[in-house]
PDB file of C-alpha atoms in Angstrom:
ATOM      1  CA  MET A   1      -8.225   2.895  10.149  1.00 65.00           C
ATOM      2  CA  GLU A   2      -9.458   6.167   9.169  1.00 69.00           C
ATOM      3  CA  TYR A   3      -9.185   7.928   6.004  1.00 73.00           C
ATOM      4  CA  ASP A   4      -6.330  10.171   5.303  1.00 72.00           C
ATOM      5  CA  PHE A   5      -7.873  12.462   2.730  1.00 73.00           C
ATOM      6  CA  SER A   6     -10.145  15.366   3.058  1.00 82.00           C
ATOM      7  CA  THR A   7     -13.839  15.683   1.861  1.00 88.00           C
ATOM      8  CA  GLU A   8     -12.738  18.297  -0.462  1.00 90.00           C
ATOM      9  CA  LEU A   9     -10.120  16.402  -2.082  1.00 89.00           C
ATOM     10  CA  MET A  10     -12.676  13.488  -2.424  1.00 88.00           C
ATOM     11  CA  SER A  11     -15.016  15.719  -4.183  1.00 91.00           C
ATOM     12  CA  SER A  12     -12.698  17.264  -6.149  1.00 89.00           C
ATOM     13  CA  MET A  13     -11.442  13.476  -7.553  1.00 89.00           C
ATOM     14  CA  LYS A  14     -15.044  12.585  -8.036  1.00 93.00           C
ATOM     15  CA  GLU A  15     -15.804  15.526  -9.991  1.00 94.00           C
ATOM     16  CA  ARG A  16     -12.972  15.392 -12.323  1.00 94.00           C
ATOM     17  CA  ALA A  17     -13.453  11.354 -12.903  1.00 95.00           C
ATOM     18  CA  ASP A  18     -17.226  12.178 -13.480  1.00 96.00           C
ATOM     19  CA  LYS A  19     -15.969  14.762 -15.972  1.00 96.00           C
ATOM     20  CA  VAL A  20     -13.833  12.058 -17.670  1.00 96.00           C
ATOM     21  CA  ARG A  21     -16.612   9.443 -17.752  1.00 97.00           C
ATOM     22  CA  ALA A  22     -18.974  12.114 -19.325  1.00 97.00           C
ATOM     23  CA  SER A  23     -16.433  12.652 -21.983  1.00 98.00           C
ATOM     24  CA  ILE A  24     -16.191   8.888 -22.540  1.00 98.00           C
ATOM     25  CA  VAL A  25     -20.140   8.744 -23.288  1.00 98.00           C
ATOM     26  CA  GLU A  26     -19.909  11.708 -25.386  1.00 98.00           C
ATOM     27  CA  ILE A  27     -17.319  10.276 -27.643  1.00 98.00           C
ATOM     28  CA  CYS A  28     -18.783   6.720 -27.841  1.00 98.00           C
ATOM     29  CA  ASN A  29     -22.001   8.238 -28.814  1.00 97.00           C
ATOM     30  CA  GLU A  30     -19.986  10.008 -31.614  1.00 96.00           C
ATOM     31  CA  CYS A  31     -18.527   7.105 -32.737  1.00 96.00           C
ATOM     32  CA  GLY A  32     -21.115   4.306 -32.403  1.00 97.00           C
ATOM     33  CA  ARG A  33     -19.431   2.500 -29.323  1.00 97.00           C
ATOM     34  CA  ASN A  34     -20.964   1.465 -26.032  1.00 98.00           C
ATOM     35  CA  PRO A  35     -19.518   3.480 -23.030  1.00 97.00           C
ATOM     36  CA  ASP A  36     -19.547   0.359 -21.069  1.00 97.00           C
ATOM     37  CA  GLU A  37     -16.687  -1.074 -23.365  1.00 97.00           C
ATOM     38  CA  VAL A  38     -14.222   1.396 -22.296  1.00 98.00           C
ATOM     39  CA  THR A  39     -12.575   0.833 -18.659  1.00 98.00           C
ATOM     40  CA  LEU A  40     -11.139   4.266 -17.090  1.00 98.00           C
ATOM     41  CA  VAL A  41      -7.753   3.672 -15.257  1.00 98.00           C
ATOM     42  CA  GLY A  42      -7.040   6.519 -12.726  1.00 97.00           C
ATOM     43  CA  VAL A  43      -3.318   7.022 -12.790  1.00 97.00           C
ATOM     44  CA  SER A  44      -2.219   8.268  -9.304  1.00 93.00           C
ATOM     45  CA  LYS A  45       1.675   8.232 -10.405  1.00 92.00           C
ATOM     46  CA  VAL A  46       3.707  10.609  -8.177  1.00 92.00           C
ATOM     47  CA  PHE A  47       0.563  11.639  -6.030  1.00 94.00           C
ATOM     48  CA  PRO A  48       0.462  10.943  -2.361  1.00 93.00           C
ATOM     49  CA  VAL A  49      -1.561   7.864  -1.390  1.00 93.00           C
ATOM     50  CA  GLU A  50      -4.308  10.041   0.066  1.00 93.00           C
ATOM     51  CA  TYR A  51      -5.179  10.920  -3.632  1.00 93.00           C
ATOM     52  CA  ALA A  52      -5.792   7.285  -4.414  1.00 94.00           C
ATOM     53  CA  GLU A  53      -7.582   6.801  -1.278  1.00 93.00           C
ATOM     54  CA  ALA A  54      -9.821   9.557  -2.401  1.00 92.00           C
ATOM     55  CA  ALA A  55     -10.375   8.611  -5.928  1.00 93.00           C
ATOM     56  CA  VAL A  56     -11.332   4.885  -4.866  1.00 94.00           C
ATOM     57  CA  ALA A  57     -13.700   6.382  -2.123  1.00 90.00           C
ATOM     58  CA  GLY A  58     -15.192   8.786  -4.677  1.00 89.00           C
ATOM     59  CA  GLY A  59     -16.150   5.729  -7.049  1.00 93.00           C
ATOM     60  CA  LEU A  60     -12.890   5.040  -9.301  1.00 95.00           C
ATOM     61  CA  ILE A  61     -12.724   1.418  -9.715  1.00 97.00           C
ATOM     62  CA  ASP A  62      -9.532   0.695 -11.666  1.00 98.00           C
ATOM     63  CA  LEU A  63      -5.949   2.455 -10.238  1.00 98.00           C
ATOM     64  CA  GLY A  64      -2.844   2.496 -12.280  1.00 97.00           C
ATOM     65  CA  GLU A  65       0.746   3.103 -11.282  1.00 97.00           C
ATOM     66  CA  ASN A  66       3.891   3.587 -13.294  1.00 96.00           C
ATOM     67  CA  ARG A  67       6.296   2.168 -10.773  1.00 96.00           C
ATOM     68  CA  VAL A  68       6.098  -1.009  -8.500  1.00 97.00           C
ATOM     69  CA  GLN A  69       7.520   1.201  -5.578  1.00 97.00           C
ATOM     70  CA  GLU A  70       4.324   3.366  -5.761  1.00 96.00           C
ATOM     71  CA  LEU A  71       1.943   0.657  -6.337  1.00 97.00           C
ATOM     72  CA  VAL A  72       2.937  -1.721  -3.693  1.00 97.00           C
ATOM     73  CA  PRO A  73       2.480   0.902  -0.514  1.00 97.00           C
ATOM     74  CA  LYS A  74      -0.689   2.228  -2.031  1.00 97.00           C
ATOM     75  CA  TYR A  75      -2.100  -1.248  -2.591  1.00 97.00           C
ATOM     76  CA  GLU A  76      -0.936  -2.192   1.232  1.00 97.00           C
ATOM     77  CA  ARG A  77      -2.722   0.988   2.423  1.00 95.00           C
ATOM     78  CA  LEU A  78      -5.810   1.083   0.646  1.00 95.00           C
ATOM     79  CA  SER A  79      -6.387  -2.943   1.330  1.00 96.00           C
ATOM     80  CA  GLU A  80      -5.899  -1.773   5.244  1.00 94.00           C
ATOM     81  CA  LEU A  81      -9.088   0.673   4.857  1.00 92.00           C
ATOM     82  CA  GLY A  82     -11.089  -1.768   2.799  1.00 93.00           C
ATOM     83  CA  LEU A  83     -10.841  -0.380  -0.633  1.00 93.00           C
ATOM     84  CA  ASN A  84      -9.607  -2.677  -3.289  1.00 95.00           C
ATOM     85  CA  PRO A  85      -9.810  -1.084  -6.632  1.00 97.00           C
ATOM     86  CA  ASN A  86      -8.217  -3.480  -9.737  1.00 98.00           C
ATOM     87  CA  TRP A  87      -4.618  -2.373  -9.681  1.00 98.00           C
ATOM     88  CA  HIS A  88      -2.871  -1.899 -13.007  1.00 98.00           C
ATOM     89  CA  LEU A  89       0.854  -1.621 -13.605  1.00 98.00           C
ATOM     90  CA  ILE A  90       1.186   0.410 -16.525  1.00 97.00           C
ATOM     91  CA  GLY A  91       4.823   1.358 -16.566  1.00 95.00           C
ATOM     92  CA  THR A  92       7.974  -0.287 -17.542  1.00 94.00           C
ATOM     93  CA  LEU A  93       8.437  -3.268 -15.379  1.00 96.00           C
ATOM     94  CA  GLN A  94      11.851  -4.676 -14.292  1.00 96.00           C
ATOM     95  CA  LYS A  95      12.558  -8.078 -13.932  1.00 97.00           C
ATOM     96  CA  ASN A  96      13.899  -7.922 -10.183  1.00 97.00           C
ATOM     97  CA  LYS A  97      10.629  -5.993  -9.215  1.00 98.00           C
ATOM     98  CA  VAL A  98       7.969  -8.505 -10.459  1.00 98.00           C
ATOM     99  CA  LYS A  99       8.159 -10.650  -7.117  1.00 97.00           C
ATOM    100  CA  TYR A 100       6.749  -7.632  -5.626  1.00 98.00           C
ATOM    101  CA  ILE A 101       3.608  -7.141  -7.492  1.00 97.00           C
ATOM    102  CA  ILE A 102       2.453 -10.825  -8.190  1.00 98.00           C
ATOM    103  CA  GLY A 103      -0.934 -10.997  -6.836  1.00 97.00           C
ATOM    104  CA  LYS A 104      -1.387  -7.487  -6.627  1.00 98.00           C
ATOM    105  CA  THR A 105      -2.298  -6.544  -9.973  1.00 98.00           C
ATOM    106  CA  HIS A 106      -5.437  -6.953 -11.864  1.00 98.00           C
ATOM    107  CA  LEU A 107      -3.567  -6.543 -15.293  1.00 98.00           C
ATOM    108  CA  ILE A 108       0.145  -5.677 -16.350  1.00 98.00           C
ATOM    109  CA  HIS A 109       0.038  -3.491 -19.284  1.00 98.00           C
ATOM    110  CA  SER A 110       3.400  -3.188 -20.139  1.00 95.00           C
ATOM    111  CA  VAL A 111       4.864  -6.187 -20.850  1.00 98.00           C
ATOM    112  CA  ASN A 112       8.125  -5.925 -23.318  1.00 96.00           C
ATOM    113  CA  THR A 113      10.463  -8.538 -23.448  1.00 96.00           C
ATOM    114  CA  VAL A 114       9.895 -12.393 -23.474  1.00 97.00           C
ATOM    115  CA  ASP A 115      12.375 -12.305 -20.742  1.00 97.00           C
ATOM    116  CA  LEU A 116       9.911 -10.425 -18.539  1.00 98.00           C
ATOM    117  CA  ALA A 117       6.795 -12.465 -19.365  1.00 98.00           C
ATOM    118  CA  GLN A 118       8.937 -15.686 -18.562  1.00 98.00           C
ATOM    119  CA  GLU A 119       9.533 -13.920 -15.111  1.00 98.00           C
ATOM    120  CA  ILE A 120       6.109 -13.143 -14.497  1.00 98.00           C
ATOM    121  CA  SER A 121       5.161 -17.102 -15.341  1.00 98.00           C
ATOM    122  CA  LYS A 122       7.768 -18.270 -12.879  1.00 98.00           C
ATOM    123  CA  ARG A 123       6.676 -15.957 -10.022  1.00 98.00           C
ATOM    124  CA  SER A 124       2.935 -16.499 -10.878  1.00 98.00           C
ATOM    125  CA  SER A 125       3.396 -20.262 -11.184  1.00 98.00           C
ATOM    126  CA  ALA A 126       5.242 -20.235  -7.806  1.00 98.00           C
ATOM    127  CA  ALA A 127       2.326 -18.462  -6.087  1.00 98.00           C
ATOM    128  CA  GLY A 128      -0.306 -20.770  -7.914  1.00 98.00           C
ATOM    129  CA  ILE A 129      -2.048 -17.944  -9.792  1.00 98.00           C
ATOM    130  CA  VAL A 130      -2.575 -16.844 -13.391  1.00 98.00           C
ATOM    131  CA  SER A 131      -1.296 -13.231 -13.973  1.00 98.00           C
ATOM    132  CA  ASP A 132      -2.901 -11.125 -16.756  1.00 98.00           C
ATOM    133  CA  ILE A 133      -0.767  -9.267 -19.175  1.00 98.00           C
ATOM    134  CA  LEU A 134      -0.881  -7.228 -22.258  1.00 98.00           C
ATOM    135  CA  LEU A 135       2.125  -6.843 -24.871  1.00 98.00           C
ATOM    136  CA  GLN A 136       3.322  -3.808 -25.225  1.00 97.00           C
ATOM    137  CA  ALA A 137       3.813  -2.880 -28.985  1.00 96.00           C
ATOM    138  CA  ASN A 138       6.093  -0.073 -30.377  1.00 93.00           C
ATOM    139  CA  VAL A 139       3.639   0.820 -33.182  1.00 90.00           C
ATOM    140  CA  SER A 140       5.258   4.489 -33.425  1.00 75.00           C
ATOM    141  CA  GLY A 141       8.783   3.078 -33.892  1.00 70.00           C
ATOM    142  CA  GLU A 142      10.261   5.586 -31.828  1.00 66.00           C
ATOM    143  CA  GLU A 143      13.510   4.439 -29.872  1.00 64.00           C
ATOM    144  CA  SER A 144      12.361   6.081 -26.776  1.00 60.00           C
ATOM    145  CA  LYS A 145       9.484   3.736 -26.517  1.00 68.00           C
ATOM    146  CA  HIS A 146       9.516  -0.011 -24.996  1.00 80.00           C
ATOM    147  CA  GLY A 147       7.543  -2.777 -26.695  1.00 91.00           C
ATOM    148  CA  PHE A 148       7.629  -5.278 -29.682  1.00 95.00           C
ATOM    149  CA  ALA A 149       7.602  -4.340 -32.915  1.00 94.00           C
ATOM    150  CA  PRO A 150       4.606  -5.143 -34.973  1.00 94.00           C
ATOM    151  CA  ASP A 151       6.118  -7.893 -36.680  1.00 94.00           C
ATOM    152  CA  GLU A 152       7.630  -9.670 -33.953  1.00 95.00           C
ATOM    153  CA  LEU A 153       4.253  -9.910 -31.970  1.00 96.00           C
ATOM    154  CA  LYS A 154       2.867 -12.933 -33.713  1.00 95.00           C
ATOM    155  CA  GLY A 155       5.785 -15.050 -32.410  1.00 96.00           C
ATOM    156  CA  VAL A 156       6.057 -13.725 -29.072  1.00 96.00           C
ATOM    157  CA  ILE A 157       2.453 -14.636 -28.638  1.00 96.00           C
ATOM    158  CA  GLU A 158       3.329 -17.935 -29.610  1.00 95.00           C
ATOM    159  CA  THR A 159       6.171 -18.447 -27.078  1.00 97.00           C
ATOM    160  CA  VAL A 160       4.513 -16.461 -24.286  1.00 97.00           C
ATOM    161  CA  SER A 161       1.286 -18.605 -24.656  1.00 95.00           C
ATOM    162  CA  GLY A 162       2.712 -21.883 -23.953  1.00 95.00           C
ATOM    163  CA  MET A 163       3.837 -20.257 -20.575  1.00 97.00           C
ATOM    164  CA  ASP A 164       2.258 -21.297 -17.135  1.00 97.00           C
ATOM    165  CA  GLY A 165       0.792 -18.468 -14.726  1.00 98.00           C
ATOM    166  CA  VAL A 166       0.435 -15.944 -17.552  1.00 98.00           C
ATOM    167  CA  ARG A 167      -2.582 -14.988 -19.822  1.00 97.00           C
ATOM    168  CA  ILE A 168      -2.041 -12.531 -22.585  1.00 97.00           C
ATOM    169  CA  ARG A 169      -5.493 -10.338 -22.829  1.00 97.00           C
ATOM    170  CA  GLY A 170      -4.251  -8.195 -25.732  1.00 97.00           C
ATOM    171  CA  LEU A 171      -1.977  -5.109 -26.420  1.00 98.00           C
ATOM    172  CA  MET A 172      -1.100  -2.000 -25.159  1.00 97.00           C
ATOM    173  CA  THR A 173       0.537   1.122 -26.780  1.00 96.00           C
ATOM    174  CA  MET A 174       1.713   4.432 -26.234  1.00 91.00           C
ATOM    175  CA  ALA A 175       1.604   7.233 -28.900  1.00 88.00           C
ATOM    176  CA  PRO A 176       3.805  10.024 -29.419  1.00 82.00           C
ATOM    177  CA  ILE A 177       3.288  13.048 -27.441  1.00 82.00           C
ATOM    178  CA  GLN A 178       0.871  15.277 -29.520  1.00 77.00           C
ATOM    179  CA  GLU A 179       2.185  18.462 -31.464  1.00 82.00           C
ATOM    180  CA  TYR A 180      -1.080  19.069 -32.551  1.00 79.00           C
ATOM    181  CA  ASP A 181      -4.932  17.619 -31.918  1.00 85.00           C
ATOM    182  CA  GLY A 182      -5.325  14.326 -33.486  1.00 84.00           C
ATOM    183  CA  GLN A 183      -1.628  13.137 -34.215  1.00 87.00           C
ATOM    184  CA  ALA A 184      -1.982  10.552 -32.220  1.00 89.00           C
ATOM    185  CA  ARG A 185      -5.006   8.669 -34.135  1.00 94.00           C
ATOM    186  CA  LYS A 186      -2.720   7.103 -36.815  1.00 94.00           C
ATOM    187  CA  VAL A 187      -0.819   5.203 -34.143  1.00 94.00           C
ATOM    188  CA  PHE A 188      -4.060   4.206 -32.285  1.00 96.00           C
ATOM    189  CA  GLU A 189      -5.444   3.097 -35.767  1.00 97.00           C
ATOM    190  CA  GLN A 190      -2.392   0.705 -36.793  1.00 96.00           C
ATOM    191  CA  THR A 191      -2.502  -0.803 -33.255  1.00 97.00           C
ATOM    192  CA  ARG A 192      -6.302  -1.348 -33.446  1.00 97.00           C
ATOM    193  CA  GLU A 193      -5.718  -3.083 -37.103  1.00 97.00           C
ATOM    194  CA  ILE A 194      -2.942  -5.404 -35.538  1.00 96.00           C
ATOM    195  CA  TYR A 195      -4.849  -6.212 -32.474  1.00 97.00           C
ATOM    196  CA  GLU A 196      -7.798  -7.191 -34.698  1.00 96.00           C
ATOM    197  CA  ALA A 197      -5.521  -9.447 -37.084  1.00 95.00           C
ATOM    198  CA  LEU A 198      -4.016 -11.227 -34.284  1.00 95.00           C
ATOM    199  CA  LYS A 199      -7.427 -11.639 -32.577  1.00 93.00           C
ATOM    200  CA  GLY A 200      -8.776 -13.237 -36.023  1.00 90.00           C
ATOM    201  CA  GLU A 201      -6.004 -15.941 -35.844  1.00 87.00           C
ATOM    202  CA  ASN A 202      -8.408 -18.068 -33.679  1.00 74.00           C
ATOM    203  CA  LYS A 203      -7.953 -16.097 -30.446  1.00 84.00           C
ATOM    204  CA  ASP A 204     -10.700 -16.556 -27.773  1.00 90.00           C
ATOM    205  CA  PRO A 205     -12.796 -13.279 -27.925  1.00 88.00           C
ATOM    206  CA  GLU A 206     -13.645 -13.753 -23.927  1.00 90.00           C
ATOM    207  CA  ILE A 207      -9.734 -13.599 -23.156  1.00 94.00           C
ATOM    208  CA  TRP A 208      -8.160 -11.602 -25.989  1.00 96.00           C
ATOM    209  CA  ASN A 209     -10.525  -8.631 -25.577  1.00 96.00           C
ATOM    210  CA  ILE A 210      -8.070  -5.910 -24.151  1.00 98.00           C
ATOM    211  CA  LEU A 211      -6.672  -2.817 -26.070  1.00 98.00           C
ATOM    212  CA  SER A 212      -5.043  -0.160 -23.812  1.00 98.00           C
ATOM    213  CA  MET A 213      -4.181   2.738 -25.571  1.00 97.00           C
ATOM    214  CA  GLY A 214      -4.730   6.357 -24.646  1.00 96.00           C
ATOM    215  CA  MET A 215      -4.055   9.108 -22.028  1.00 95.00           C
ATOM    216  CA  SER A 216      -5.151  12.376 -20.898  1.00 94.00           C
ATOM    217  CA  GLN A 217      -4.225  14.328 -24.083  1.00 92.00           C
ATOM    218  CA  ASP A 218      -5.177  11.849 -26.543  1.00 95.00           C
ATOM    219  CA  TYR A 219      -7.957   9.215 -25.174  1.00 96.00           C
ATOM    220  CA  LYS A 220     -10.667  10.664 -27.517  1.00 96.00           C
ATOM    221  CA  TYR A 221      -8.738   9.663 -30.598  1.00 96.00           C
ATOM    222  CA  ALA A 222      -7.878   6.118 -28.773  1.00 97.00           C
ATOM    223  CA  ILE A 223     -11.387   5.600 -28.082  1.00 98.00           C
ATOM    224  CA  MET A 224     -12.249   6.255 -31.595  1.00 97.00           C
ATOM    225  CA  GLU A 225     -10.082   3.499 -32.554  1.00 97.00           C
ATOM    226  CA  GLY A 226     -11.559   1.077 -30.419  1.00 98.00           C
ATOM    227  CA  SER A 227      -9.525   1.228 -27.349  1.00 98.00           C
ATOM    228  CA  THR A 228     -10.975  -0.638 -24.197  1.00 98.00           C
ATOM    229  CA  HIS A 229      -8.671   0.920 -21.392  1.00 98.00           C
ATOM    230  CA  ILE A 230      -7.626   4.651 -21.297  1.00 98.00           C
ATOM    231  CA  ARG A 231      -4.888   5.424 -18.879  1.00 98.00           C
ATOM    232  CA  ILE A 232      -5.749   8.919 -17.023  1.00 97.00           C
ATOM    233  CA  GLY A 233      -3.568  10.859 -14.977  1.00 95.00           C
ATOM    234  CA  THR A 234      -3.569  14.422 -15.060  1.00 94.00           C
ATOM    235  CA  ALA A 235      -7.458  14.670 -16.277  1.00 95.00           C
ATOM    236  CA  ILE A 236      -8.120  13.426 -13.059  1.00 95.00           C
ATOM    237  CA  PHE A 237      -5.628  13.877 -10.324  1.00 93.00           C
ATOM    238  CA  GLY A 238      -4.208  17.207 -11.733  1.00 89.00           C
ATOM    239  CA  ASP A 239      -0.858  18.619 -12.896  1.00 84.00           C
ATOM    240  CA  ARG A 240       2.042  16.236 -11.323  1.00 79.00           C
ATOM    241  CA  ASN A 241       4.413  19.236 -11.334  1.00 73.00           C
ATOM    242  CA  THR A 242       2.501  20.824  -8.742  1.00 70.00           C
ATOM    243  CA  VAL A 243       3.025  18.004  -6.325  1.00 67.00           C
ATOM    244  CA  ASN A 244       4.869  18.825  -3.359  1.00 56.00           C
ATOM    245  CA  SER A 245       5.561  22.238  -4.831  1.00 45.00           C
TER     246      SER A 245
END
């Protein structure tokens, strides 16, 4: 099969991704971190499949989607082309959609209920695989945000850790939309403190090693507070409001 994208599109995707990578290096140098500790996840949400193709062909290794109904056809198309990025499911996942993504995801970032973890466990065990997951922490306390309250996490980890077919790798959080630069940093700081406290409770550092936080508008502060995975859409793919306009 032939690629759908133009050379111009691939060049644009690569240029944008390279700019974000350079920014990651600069931020890490500023705060004394190793840039290799930060995974760039490009989020192709709502963009046509050719954008995902172009981004991966241009060197992007990790791709994220918010919705199962977007991830699956993109996964299938890129697989047909021999393009095999690490796929991340970063949006809210409904229990009845779990069956469609088992075996396709490198990491599920948004496990926000024990029932969802149980469904992932059941489907993964039936498929003979182990699915890596993150627990979504609602540190900001916003009602519009999904996830576990900080004081729930320890008990949830104990429960989910006893399930077959799933492996908790760490935490994910979403900060409120920033009204001013740096506003999100406090949420990232609090999430890091929770993550490190949990890690200190005899967690295997080779397993409990992912802290997913930060998007296009606030990833600088997420990296400064220890994020290992940043989820970048607009800064790589462009303004979603222009799609199909």
